[in-house]
């Protein structure tokens, strides 16, 4: 998922971590990774599969919005 | 034995023609924890770095270089931080093979140029972020 790393370069607020799911089974279990790619933003918003850039941005904005 | 094929090398060399500034690949290892994977990760990063004069490699050990590792916020191995003019917050956990390999190459070009390829609306929205954003992307090699 390249969008995450491009967003990290675009903003000092954004950090992108790519995790190889099979090498980190505990982390994958903790985040209930069933299918890949799986994206988790601020441990709050998550989705599976590739999405268009505007939807990815929507998820980022949702993750930082007030609850 | 090398991890990359000659074909991989040729393709990556071509991508690296776009590099405009120095990149540092910081590799995080710990022999007692996932030793084989850490060695494979380090070998892969060194093979990639050999393909451009712009790329430097530094290896940090989780057990020895504790303060620096903590400053990078890395808690697991194997891991890679891709740094350009600054630490952009790009991290890879696990050996980046297959699909992740092309993302690593993309991250190196990105960190080198500092030029994200995103729509103008996306860049404008990101400039207004009032809180930190941590994005985790789980994937598998195939």
PDB file of C-alpha atoms in Angstrom:
ATOM      1  CA  UNK A   1       0.000   0.000   0.000  1.00  0.00           C
ATOM      2  CA  UNK A   2       2.050   2.885  -1.291  1.00  0.00           C
ATOM      3  CA  UNK A   3      -0.383   5.619  -0.300  1.00  0.00           C
ATOM      4  CA  UNK A   4       0.632   5.353   3.364  1.00  0.00           C
ATOM      5  CA  UNK A   5       4.298   6.047   2.704  1.00  0.00           C
ATOM      6  CA  UNK A   6       3.509   8.879   0.302  1.00  0.00           C
ATOM      7  CA  UNK A   7       1.322  10.444   3.004  1.00  0.00           C
ATOM      8  CA  UNK A   8       4.183  10.044   5.498  1.00  0.00           C
ATOM      9  CA  UNK A   9       6.466  12.081   3.240  1.00  0.00           C
ATOM     10  CA  UNK A  10       3.729  14.658   2.635  1.00  0.00           C
ATOM     11  CA  UNK A  11       3.050  15.286   6.330  1.00  0.00           C
ATOM     12  CA  UNK A  12       5.236  15.244   9.442  1.00  0.00           C
ATOM     13  CA  UNK A  13       2.108  14.091  11.298  1.00  0.00           C
ATOM     14  CA  UNK A  14       1.920  10.791   9.403  1.00  0.00           C
ATOM     15  CA  UNK A  15       3.899   7.645  10.090  1.00  0.00           C
ATOM     16  CA  UNK A  16       3.686   4.563   7.854  1.00  0.00           C
ATOM     17  CA  UNK A  17       4.595   1.081   9.045  1.00  0.00           C
ATOM     18  CA  UNK A  18       4.474  -1.851   6.614  1.00  0.00           C
ATOM     19  CA  UNK A  19       4.196  -5.123   8.505  1.00  0.00           C
ATOM     20  CA  UNK A  20       4.863  -8.548   7.026  1.00  0.00           C
ATOM     21  CA  UNK A  21       1.917 -10.383   8.597  1.00  0.00           C
ATOM     22  CA  UNK A  22       3.327 -13.925   8.590  1.00  0.00           C
ATOM     23  CA  UNK A  23       6.535 -12.839  10.359  1.00  0.00           C
ATOM     24  CA  UNK A  24       4.604 -11.078  13.111  1.00  0.00           C
ATOM     25  CA  UNK A  25       1.773 -13.480  14.013  1.00  0.00           C
ATOM     26  CA  UNK A  26       1.136 -11.918  17.437  1.00  0.00           C
ATOM     27  CA  UNK A  27       0.734  -8.457  15.971  1.00  0.00           C
ATOM     28  CA  UNK A  28      -1.455  -9.881  13.199  1.00  0.00           C
ATOM     29  CA  UNK A  29      -3.629 -11.649  15.773  1.00  0.00           C
ATOM     30  CA  UNK A  30      -3.874  -8.517  17.910  1.00  0.00           C
ATOM     31  CA  UNK A  31      -5.146  -6.579  14.892  1.00  0.00           C
ATOM     32  CA  UNK A  32      -7.288  -9.483  13.645  1.00  0.00           C
ATOM     33  CA  UNK A  33      -5.656  -9.637  10.248  1.00  0.00           C
ATOM     34  CA  UNK A  34      -7.713 -12.080   8.140  1.00  0.00           C
ATOM     35  CA  UNK A  35      -7.040 -10.727   4.656  1.00  0.00           C
ATOM     36  CA  UNK A  36      -4.302  -8.529   3.232  1.00  0.00           C
ATOM     37  CA  UNK A  37      -3.569  -5.789   2.680  1.00  0.00           C
ATOM     38  CA  UNK A  38      -5.139  -4.682   5.940  1.00  0.00           C
ATOM     39  CA  UNK A  39      -4.812  -1.065   6.996  1.00  0.00           C
ATOM     40  CA  UNK A  40      -5.163   0.102  10.609  1.00  0.00           C
ATOM     41  CA  UNK A  41      -5.077   3.840  11.337  1.00  0.00           C
ATOM     42  CA  UNK A  42      -4.479   5.088  14.888  1.00  0.00           C
ATOM     43  CA  UNK A  43      -5.790   1.713  16.141  1.00  0.00           C
ATOM     44  CA  UNK A  44      -9.208   3.188  15.441  1.00  0.00           C
ATOM     45  CA  UNK A  45     -10.150   2.906  11.769  1.00  0.00           C
ATOM     46  CA  UNK A  46      -9.456  -0.205   9.744  1.00  0.00           C
ATOM     47  CA  UNK A  47     -10.196  -1.707   6.349  1.00  0.00           C
ATOM     48  CA  UNK A  48      -9.085  -4.545   4.104  1.00  0.00           C
ATOM     49  CA  UNK A  49      -8.086  -4.421   0.464  1.00  0.00           C
ATOM     50  CA  UNK A  50      -6.813  -1.720  -1.840  1.00  0.00           C
ATOM     51  CA  UNK A  51      -8.896   1.472  -1.934  1.00  0.00           C
ATOM     52  CA  UNK A  52      -8.779   4.637  -4.052  1.00  0.00           C
ATOM     53  CA  UNK A  53      -6.745   7.565  -2.727  1.00  0.00           C
ATOM     54  CA  UNK A  54      -9.779   9.635  -1.709  1.00  0.00           C
ATOM     55  CA  UNK A  55     -11.195   6.760   0.357  1.00  0.00           C
ATOM     56  CA  UNK A  56      -7.822   6.223   2.027  1.00  0.00           C
ATOM     57  CA  UNK A  57      -7.691   9.932   2.880  1.00  0.00           C
ATOM     58  CA  UNK A  58     -11.254   9.694   4.201  1.00  0.00           C
ATOM     59  CA  UNK A  59     -10.160   6.917   6.568  1.00  0.00           C
ATOM     60  CA  UNK A  60      -7.184   9.013   7.757  1.00  0.00           C
ATOM     61  CA  UNK A  61      -9.435  12.007   8.448  1.00  0.00           C
ATOM     62  CA  UNK A  62     -11.957   9.781  10.219  1.00  0.00           C
ATOM     63  CA  UNK A  63      -9.193   8.392  12.429  1.00  0.00           C
ATOM     64  CA  UNK A  64      -8.205  11.861  13.650  1.00  0.00           C
ATOM     65  CA  UNK A  65     -11.724  13.256  13.957  1.00  0.00           C
ATOM     66  CA  UNK A  66     -13.305  13.828  17.352  1.00  0.00           C
ATOM     67  CA  UNK A  67     -15.142  10.743  18.613  1.00  0.00           C
TER      68      UNK A  67
ATOM     69  CA  UNK B   1      24.179 -16.354  -2.274  1.00  0.00           C
ATOM     70  CA  UNK B   2      22.337 -13.252  -3.369  1.00  0.00           C
ATOM     71  CA  UNK B   3      18.633 -12.718  -2.733  1.00  0.00           C
ATOM     72  CA  UNK B   4      18.019 -10.506  -5.754  1.00  0.00           C
ATOM     73  CA  UNK B   5      18.204 -11.878  -9.279  1.00  0.00           C
ATOM     74  CA  UNK B   6      20.121 -10.063 -12.024  1.00  0.00           C
ATOM     75  CA  UNK B   7      16.760  -9.091 -13.471  1.00  0.00           C
ATOM     76  CA  UNK B   8      15.697  -7.544 -10.138  1.00  0.00           C
ATOM     77  CA  UNK B   9      18.944  -5.615 -10.018  1.00  0.00           C
ATOM     78  CA  UNK B  10      18.490  -4.197 -13.510  1.00  0.00           C
ATOM     79  CA  UNK B  11      14.913  -3.105 -12.696  1.00  0.00           C
ATOM     80  CA  UNK B  12      15.937  -1.485  -9.410  1.00  0.00           C
ATOM     81  CA  UNK B  13      18.921   0.272 -11.014  1.00  0.00           C
ATOM     82  CA  UNK B  14      16.479   1.797 -13.480  1.00  0.00           C
ATOM     83  CA  UNK B  15      14.216   3.000 -10.628  1.00  0.00           C
ATOM     84  CA  UNK B  16      17.219   4.458  -8.833  1.00  0.00           C
ATOM     85  CA  UNK B  17      17.986   6.723 -11.792  1.00  0.00           C
ATOM     86  CA  UNK B  18      15.254   8.884 -10.195  1.00  0.00           C
ATOM     87  CA  UNK B  19      17.180   9.353  -6.926  1.00  0.00           C
ATOM     88  CA  UNK B  20      18.024  13.002  -6.314  1.00  0.00           C
ATOM     89  CA  UNK B  21      19.316  13.031  -2.745  1.00  0.00           C
ATOM     90  CA  UNK B  22      20.903  10.738  -0.157  1.00  0.00           C
ATOM     91  CA  UNK B  23      18.913   7.997   1.570  1.00  0.00           C
ATOM     92  CA  UNK B  24      19.826   6.117   4.715  1.00  0.00           C
ATOM     93  CA  UNK B  25      18.461   2.646   5.330  1.00  0.00           C
ATOM     94  CA  UNK B  26      18.611   1.922   9.046  1.00  0.00           C
ATOM     95  CA  UNK B  27      18.388  -1.809   9.674  1.00  0.00           C
ATOM     96  CA  UNK B  28      17.297  -3.137  13.063  1.00  0.00           C
ATOM     97  CA  UNK B  29      18.509  -6.575  14.082  1.00  0.00           C
ATOM     98  CA  UNK B  30      18.819  -8.789  17.100  1.00  0.00           C
ATOM     99  CA  UNK B  31      20.619 -12.084  16.777  1.00  0.00           C
ATOM    100  CA  UNK B  32      18.794 -13.847  19.611  1.00  0.00           C
ATOM    101  CA  UNK B  33      15.404 -12.913  18.252  1.00  0.00           C
ATOM    102  CA  UNK B  34      14.590 -13.933  14.672  1.00  0.00           C
ATOM    103  CA  UNK B  35      18.293 -14.274  13.826  1.00  0.00           C
ATOM    104  CA  UNK B  36      17.779 -15.866  10.408  1.00  0.00           C
ATOM    105  CA  UNK B  37      15.243 -13.265   9.328  1.00  0.00           C
ATOM    106  CA  UNK B  38      17.460 -10.443  10.599  1.00  0.00           C
ATOM    107  CA  UNK B  39      20.414 -11.763   8.602  1.00  0.00           C
ATOM    108  CA  UNK B  40      18.256 -12.124   5.489  1.00  0.00           C
ATOM    109  CA  UNK B  41      16.899  -8.602   5.979  1.00  0.00           C
ATOM    110  CA  UNK B  42      20.370  -7.121   6.385  1.00  0.00           C
ATOM    111  CA  UNK B  43      21.651  -8.967   3.283  1.00  0.00           C
ATOM    112  CA  UNK B  44      18.721  -7.748   1.206  1.00  0.00           C
ATOM    113  CA  UNK B  45      19.215  -4.131   2.295  1.00  0.00           C
ATOM    114  CA  UNK B  46      22.934  -4.297   1.501  1.00  0.00           C
ATOM    115  CA  UNK B  47      22.196  -5.736  -1.957  1.00  0.00           C
ATOM    116  CA  UNK B  48      19.762  -2.888  -2.647  1.00  0.00           C
ATOM    117  CA  UNK B  49      22.174  -0.246  -1.332  1.00  0.00           C
ATOM    118  CA  UNK B  50      24.922  -1.514  -3.640  1.00  0.00           C
ATOM    119  CA  UNK B  51      22.842  -0.351  -6.593  1.00  0.00           C
ATOM    120  CA  UNK B  52      23.222   3.366  -5.872  1.00  0.00           C
ATOM    121  CA  UNK B  53      25.902   5.656  -4.430  1.00  0.00           C
ATOM    122  CA  UNK B  54      23.106   7.689  -2.873  1.00  0.00           C
ATOM    123  CA  UNK B  55      22.161   4.925  -0.422  1.00  0.00           C
ATOM    124  CA  UNK B  56      23.899   4.359   2.913  1.00  0.00           C
ATOM    125  CA  UNK B  57      23.205   1.534   5.358  1.00  0.00           C
ATOM    126  CA  UNK B  58      23.441   1.547   9.130  1.00  0.00           C
ATOM    127  CA  UNK B  59      22.723  -1.481  11.288  1.00  0.00           C
ATOM    128  CA  UNK B  60      21.428  -1.041  14.827  1.00  0.00           C
ATOM    129  CA  UNK B  61      21.141  -3.824  17.361  1.00  0.00           C
ATOM    130  CA  UNK B  62      18.049  -3.786  19.550  1.00  0.00           C
ATOM    131  CA  UNK B  63      19.962  -5.102  22.565  1.00  0.00           C
ATOM    132  CA  UNK B  64      23.036  -2.864  22.207  1.00  0.00           C
ATOM    133  CA  UNK B  65      21.990   0.414  20.572  1.00  0.00           C
ATOM    134  CA  UNK B  66      19.020   0.850  22.875  1.00  0.00           C
ATOM    135  CA  UNK B  67      18.813   4.627  23.012  1.00  0.00           C
ATOM    136  CA  UNK B  68      18.971   5.097  19.255  1.00  0.00           C
ATOM    137  CA  UNK B  69      16.525   2.255  18.656  1.00  0.00           C
ATOM    138  CA  UNK B  70      14.136   3.847  21.136  1.00  0.00           C
ATOM    139  CA  UNK B  71      14.472   7.213  19.404  1.00  0.00           C
ATOM    140  CA  UNK B  72      13.321   5.548  16.173  1.00  0.00           C
ATOM    141  CA  UNK B  73      10.415   3.938  18.035  1.00  0.00           C
ATOM    142  CA  UNK B  74      11.233   0.489  16.667  1.00  0.00           C
ATOM    143  CA  UNK B  75      10.170  -2.387  18.910  1.00  0.00           C
ATOM    144  CA  UNK B  76      10.359  -5.463  16.693  1.00  0.00           C
ATOM    145  CA  UNK B  77      12.912  -7.083  14.405  1.00  0.00           C
ATOM    146  CA  UNK B  78      13.699  -7.365  11.609  1.00  0.00           C
ATOM    147  CA  UNK B  79      12.884  -3.754  10.763  1.00  0.00           C
ATOM    148  CA  UNK B  80      14.020  -1.021   8.358  1.00  0.00           C
ATOM    149  CA  UNK B  81      13.664   2.754   8.588  1.00  0.00           C
ATOM    150  CA  UNK B  82      13.929   4.618   5.272  1.00  0.00           C
ATOM    151  CA  UNK B  83      15.312   8.120   5.870  1.00  0.00           C
ATOM    152  CA  UNK B  84      15.837  10.954   3.418  1.00  0.00           C
ATOM    153  CA  UNK B  85      16.377  14.638   4.204  1.00  0.00           C
ATOM    154  CA  UNK B  86      14.570  13.794   7.438  1.00  0.00           C
ATOM    155  CA  UNK B  87      13.029  10.771   9.107  1.00  0.00           C
ATOM    156  CA  UNK B  88       9.710  10.713   7.264  1.00  0.00           C
ATOM    157  CA  UNK B  89       8.302   8.003   9.509  1.00  0.00           C
ATOM    158  CA  UNK B  90       8.585   5.184   6.970  1.00  0.00           C
ATOM    159  CA  UNK B  91       9.094   1.797   8.615  1.00  0.00           C
ATOM    160  CA  UNK B  92       9.125  -1.793   7.386  1.00  0.00           C
ATOM    161  CA  UNK B  93       8.666  -4.678   9.813  1.00  0.00           C
ATOM    162  CA  UNK B  94       9.730  -8.037   8.399  1.00  0.00           C
ATOM    163  CA  UNK B  95      11.879  -8.888   5.388  1.00  0.00           C
ATOM    164  CA  UNK B  96      10.416  -6.877   2.473  1.00  0.00           C
ATOM    165  CA  UNK B  97      10.195  -9.546  -0.206  1.00  0.00           C
ATOM    166  CA  UNK B  98       7.658  -9.933  -2.998  1.00  0.00           C
ATOM    167  CA  UNK B  99       5.025  -7.212  -2.899  1.00  0.00           C
ATOM    168  CA  UNK B 100       6.776  -5.354  -0.078  1.00  0.00           C
ATOM    169  CA  UNK B 101      10.005  -5.263  -2.050  1.00  0.00           C
ATOM    170  CA  UNK B 102       8.504  -2.955  -4.659  1.00  0.00           C
ATOM    171  CA  UNK B 103       7.171  -0.786  -1.808  1.00  0.00           C
ATOM    172  CA  UNK B 104      10.668  -0.597  -0.324  1.00  0.00           C
ATOM    173  CA  UNK B 105      12.091   0.571  -3.645  1.00  0.00           C
ATOM    174  CA  UNK B 106       9.258   3.103  -3.948  1.00  0.00           C
ATOM    175  CA  UNK B 107       9.987   4.296  -0.385  1.00  0.00           C
ATOM    176  CA  UNK B 108      13.672   4.796  -1.227  1.00  0.00           C
ATOM    177  CA  UNK B 109      12.817   6.906  -4.292  1.00  0.00           C
ATOM    178  CA  UNK B 110      10.262   8.855  -2.218  1.00  0.00           C
ATOM    179  CA  UNK B 111      12.673   9.536   0.648  1.00  0.00           C
ATOM    180  CA  UNK B 112      15.337  10.572  -1.848  1.00  0.00           C
ATOM    181  CA  UNK B 113      13.186  13.043  -3.760  1.00  0.00           C
ATOM    182  CA  UNK B 114      10.905  14.109  -0.887  1.00  0.00           C
ATOM    183  CA  UNK B 115       8.168  14.354  -3.519  1.00  0.00           C
ATOM    184  CA  UNK B 116       5.044  12.347  -2.688  1.00  0.00           C
ATOM    185  CA  UNK B 117       2.844  11.375  -5.632  1.00  0.00           C
ATOM    186  CA  UNK B 118      -0.600  12.365  -4.343  1.00  0.00           C
ATOM    187  CA  UNK B 119      -3.533  14.401  -5.589  1.00  0.00           C
ATOM    188  CA  UNK B 120      -3.531  18.127  -4.771  1.00  0.00           C
ATOM    189  CA  UNK B 121      -6.675  17.685  -2.621  1.00  0.00           C
ATOM    190  CA  UNK B 122      -4.951  14.971  -0.596  1.00  0.00           C
ATOM    191  CA  UNK B 123      -1.872  17.137  -0.008  1.00  0.00           C
ATOM    192  CA  UNK B 124      -4.093  20.048   1.060  1.00  0.00           C
ATOM    193  CA  UNK B 125      -6.008  17.874   3.542  1.00  0.00           C
ATOM    194  CA  UNK B 126      -2.816  16.418   4.992  1.00  0.00           C
ATOM    195  CA  UNK B 127      -1.474  19.931   5.604  1.00  0.00           C
ATOM    196  CA  UNK B 128      -4.404  20.596   7.932  1.00  0.00           C
ATOM    197  CA  UNK B 129      -3.924  17.513  10.142  1.00  0.00           C
ATOM    198  CA  UNK B 130      -4.150  18.522  13.796  1.00  0.00           C
ATOM    199  CA  UNK B 131      -3.173  15.143  15.272  1.00  0.00           C
ATOM    200  CA  UNK B 132      -0.601  12.451  14.627  1.00  0.00           C
ATOM    201  CA  UNK B 133      -1.564   9.623  12.277  1.00  0.00           C
ATOM    202  CA  UNK B 134      -0.155   6.133  12.662  1.00  0.00           C
ATOM    203  CA  UNK B 135      -0.848   3.936   9.634  1.00  0.00           C
ATOM    204  CA  UNK B 136      -0.120   0.215   9.838  1.00  0.00           C
ATOM    205  CA  UNK B 137      -0.343  -1.795   6.625  1.00  0.00           C
ATOM    206  CA  UNK B 138      -0.304  -5.572   7.004  1.00  0.00           C
ATOM    207  CA  UNK B 139       0.628  -7.606   3.949  1.00  0.00           C
ATOM    208  CA  UNK B 140       2.105 -10.937   2.895  1.00  0.00           C
ATOM    209  CA  UNK B 141       4.920 -11.568   0.382  1.00  0.00           C
ATOM    210  CA  UNK B 142       2.624 -12.928  -2.347  1.00  0.00           C
TER     211      UNK B 142
END
